Amino acid sequence: MVICRSPQRPRTSSLTSTRERCRRDSAYGKSKLAEAIRYATSRRAVLEHFFIDGRAEIDSNIVERAIRPQTIIRKNSLFAGSEGGGRVWATVGTMLQTAKMNGVDPLAWLQQTLERIAKGWTISRIDQLMPWNFSPDTL
């Protein structure tokens, strides 16, 4: 564990007293500042974890960027012409993005997978066709 001795850490304890002042003063009860303080204090434990553990990310942007292509494909599949076509489009698109995320050439993976299915690949071995198990060598 990476311990971070941040000078910002002591400021989290002052959030509680600031929140209490805003609660007492009804003029700030619905202000943007009071709303922000309530938000921060309700997530205080997570915020303190961020200051203590240097590995923790302050936001989820990395994950959001990684899943954005699948989300776009899923939304675009709504216009596939039919409900069944949309489901197939979303499924194939998600599998192709999964191949990319696993460092696999999507076209090579799809070609090999379809060839194996056409040759009678058994359902009991379907997990071997997943992108994370892809090997360009033919079996």
Coordinates of C-alpha atoms in Angstrom, one line a residue:
M1 CA 0.0 0.0 0.0
V2 CA 1.3 3.4 -0.9
I3 CA 0.7 5.9 1.9
C4 CA 0.2 9.5 1.0
R5 CA 0.9 12.1 3.6
S6 CA -1.1 14.8 1.8
P7 CA -1.5 18.3 3.4
Q8 CA -5.1 18.1 2.1
R9 CA -6.1 15.3 4.5
P10 CA -6.7 17.5 7.6
R11 CA -9.2 19.6 5.5
T12 CA -11.6 16.7 5.3
S13 CA -12.3 17.0 9.0
S14 CA -13.3 20.6 8.6
L15 CA -16.0 19.6 6.1
T16 CA -18.2 18.3 8.9
S17 CA -18.1 21.6 10.9
T18 CA -18.8 23.6 7.7
R19 CA -21.7 21.4 6.9
E20 CA -23.1 21.9 10.4
R21 CA -22.8 25.7 10.0
C22 CA -24.7 25.5 6.7
R23 CA -27.4 23.4 8.3
R24 CA -27.9 25.9 11.1
D25 CA -28.1 28.8 8.7
S26 CA -31.3 28.2 6.7
A27 CA -30.2 30.7 4.0
Y28 CA -27.5 28.3 2.9
G29 CA -29.6 25.1 3.2
K30 CA -30.5 25.0 -0.5
S31 CA -27.5 26.9 -1.9
K32 CA -25.1 25.4 -4.4
L33 CA -22.3 25.6 -1.8
A34 CA -24.4 23.8 0.8
E35 CA -25.3 21.2 -1.8
A36 CA -21.6 20.6 -2.6
I37 CA -20.7 20.4 1.0
R38 CA -23.4 17.8 1.7
Y39 CA -22.2 15.8 -1.3
A40 CA -18.6 15.9 -0.1
T41 CA -19.4 15.0 3.5
S42 CA -21.6 12.1 2.5
R43 CA -18.6 10.6 0.6
R44 CA -16.0 11.5 3.3
A45 CA -14.8 7.9 3.8
V46 CA -14.1 7.6 0.1
L47 CA -12.4 10.9 0.0
E48 CA -10.1 10.0 2.9
H49 CA -9.3 6.7 1.3
F50 CA -8.1 8.7 -1.8
F51 CA -5.8 10.8 0.4
I52 CA -4.4 7.8 2.3
D53 CA -3.9 5.3 -0.6
G54 CA -1.9 6.7 -3.5
R55 CA -3.2 4.0 -5.9
A56 CA -6.8 5.2 -5.6
E57 CA -8.2 7.2 -8.5
I58 CA -10.2 10.3 -7.7
D59 CA -12.6 9.6 -10.5
S60 CA -13.7 6.8 -12.9
N61 CA -12.6 8.4 -16.1
I62 CA -10.3 5.6 -17.0
V63 CA -13.1 3.0 -16.8
E64 CA -15.6 5.3 -18.5
R65 CA -13.3 5.8 -21.5
A66 CA -12.7 2.1 -21.7
I67 CA -16.4 1.2 -21.9
R68 CA -17.5 4.1 -24.1
P69 CA -17.1 2.2 -27.4
Q70 CA -19.4 -0.6 -26.2
T71 CA -22.0 2.0 -25.0
I72 CA -21.9 3.8 -28.4
I73 CA -22.4 0.4 -30.2
R74 CA -25.3 -0.5 -27.9
K75 CA -27.0 2.9 -28.6
N76 CA -26.4 2.6 -32.3
S77 CA -27.9 -0.9 -32.4
L78 CA -31.3 0.7 -31.6
F79 CA -31.5 1.7 -35.2
A80 CA -30.7 -1.7 -36.7
G81 CA -34.1 -2.2 -38.4
S82 CA -35.6 -4.7 -36.0
E83 CA -35.4 -5.7 -32.4
G84 CA -33.6 -9.0 -33.2
G85 CA -31.2 -7.3 -35.5
G86 CA -30.4 -4.7 -32.9
R87 CA -29.6 -7.4 -30.3
V88 CA -27.3 -9.2 -32.8
W89 CA -25.6 -6.0 -33.7
A90 CA -25.1 -5.1 -30.0
T91 CA -23.8 -8.6 -29.2
V92 CA -21.3 -8.7 -32.1
G93 CA -20.2 -5.1 -31.5
T94 CA -19.6 -5.9 -27.8
M95 CA -17.6 -9.0 -28.6
L96 CA -15.4 -7.0 -31.1
Q97 CA -14.7 -4.3 -28.5
T98 CA -13.9 -7.1 -26.0
A99 CA -11.4 -8.4 -28.5
K100 CA -9.8 -5.0 -28.8
M101 CA -9.6 -4.5 -25.1
N102 CA -7.8 -7.9 -24.8
G103 CA -5.2 -6.8 -27.4
V104 CA -6.6 -9.1 -30.1
D105 CA -7.2 -8.3 -33.7
P106 CA -11.0 -8.3 -33.9
L107 CA -11.1 -9.4 -37.6
A108 CA -8.8 -12.3 -37.0
W109 CA -10.7 -13.4 -33.9
L110 CA -14.1 -13.2 -35.6
Q111 CA -12.8 -15.1 -38.7
Q112 CA -11.3 -17.9 -36.6
T113 CA -14.4 -18.1 -34.4
L114 CA -16.9 -18.3 -37.3
E115 CA -14.7 -20.9 -39.0
R116 CA -14.6 -23.0 -35.9
I117 CA -18.3 -22.8 -35.4
A118 CA -19.0 -23.7 -39.0
K119 CA -16.7 -26.8 -38.6
G120 CA -18.8 -28.0 -35.7
W121 CA -17.2 -26.6 -32.6
T122 CA -18.9 -28.1 -29.6
I123 CA -20.8 -26.0 -27.1
S124 CA -19.0 -27.5 -24.2
R125 CA -15.8 -25.8 -25.5
I126 CA -17.4 -22.4 -26.2
D127 CA -15.2 -20.7 -23.6
Q128 CA -12.2 -21.4 -25.8
L129 CA -13.6 -19.1 -28.5
M130 CA -13.8 -16.1 -26.3
P131 CA -11.4 -13.2 -27.2
W132 CA -9.3 -13.5 -24.0
N133 CA -8.5 -17.1 -25.0
F134 CA -7.7 -16.3 -28.6
S135 CA -4.6 -17.8 -30.2
P136 CA -3.9 -17.1 -33.9
D137 CA -2.7 -20.7 -34.2
T138 CA -5.2 -23.1 -35.7
L139 CA -6.3 -26.0 -33.6

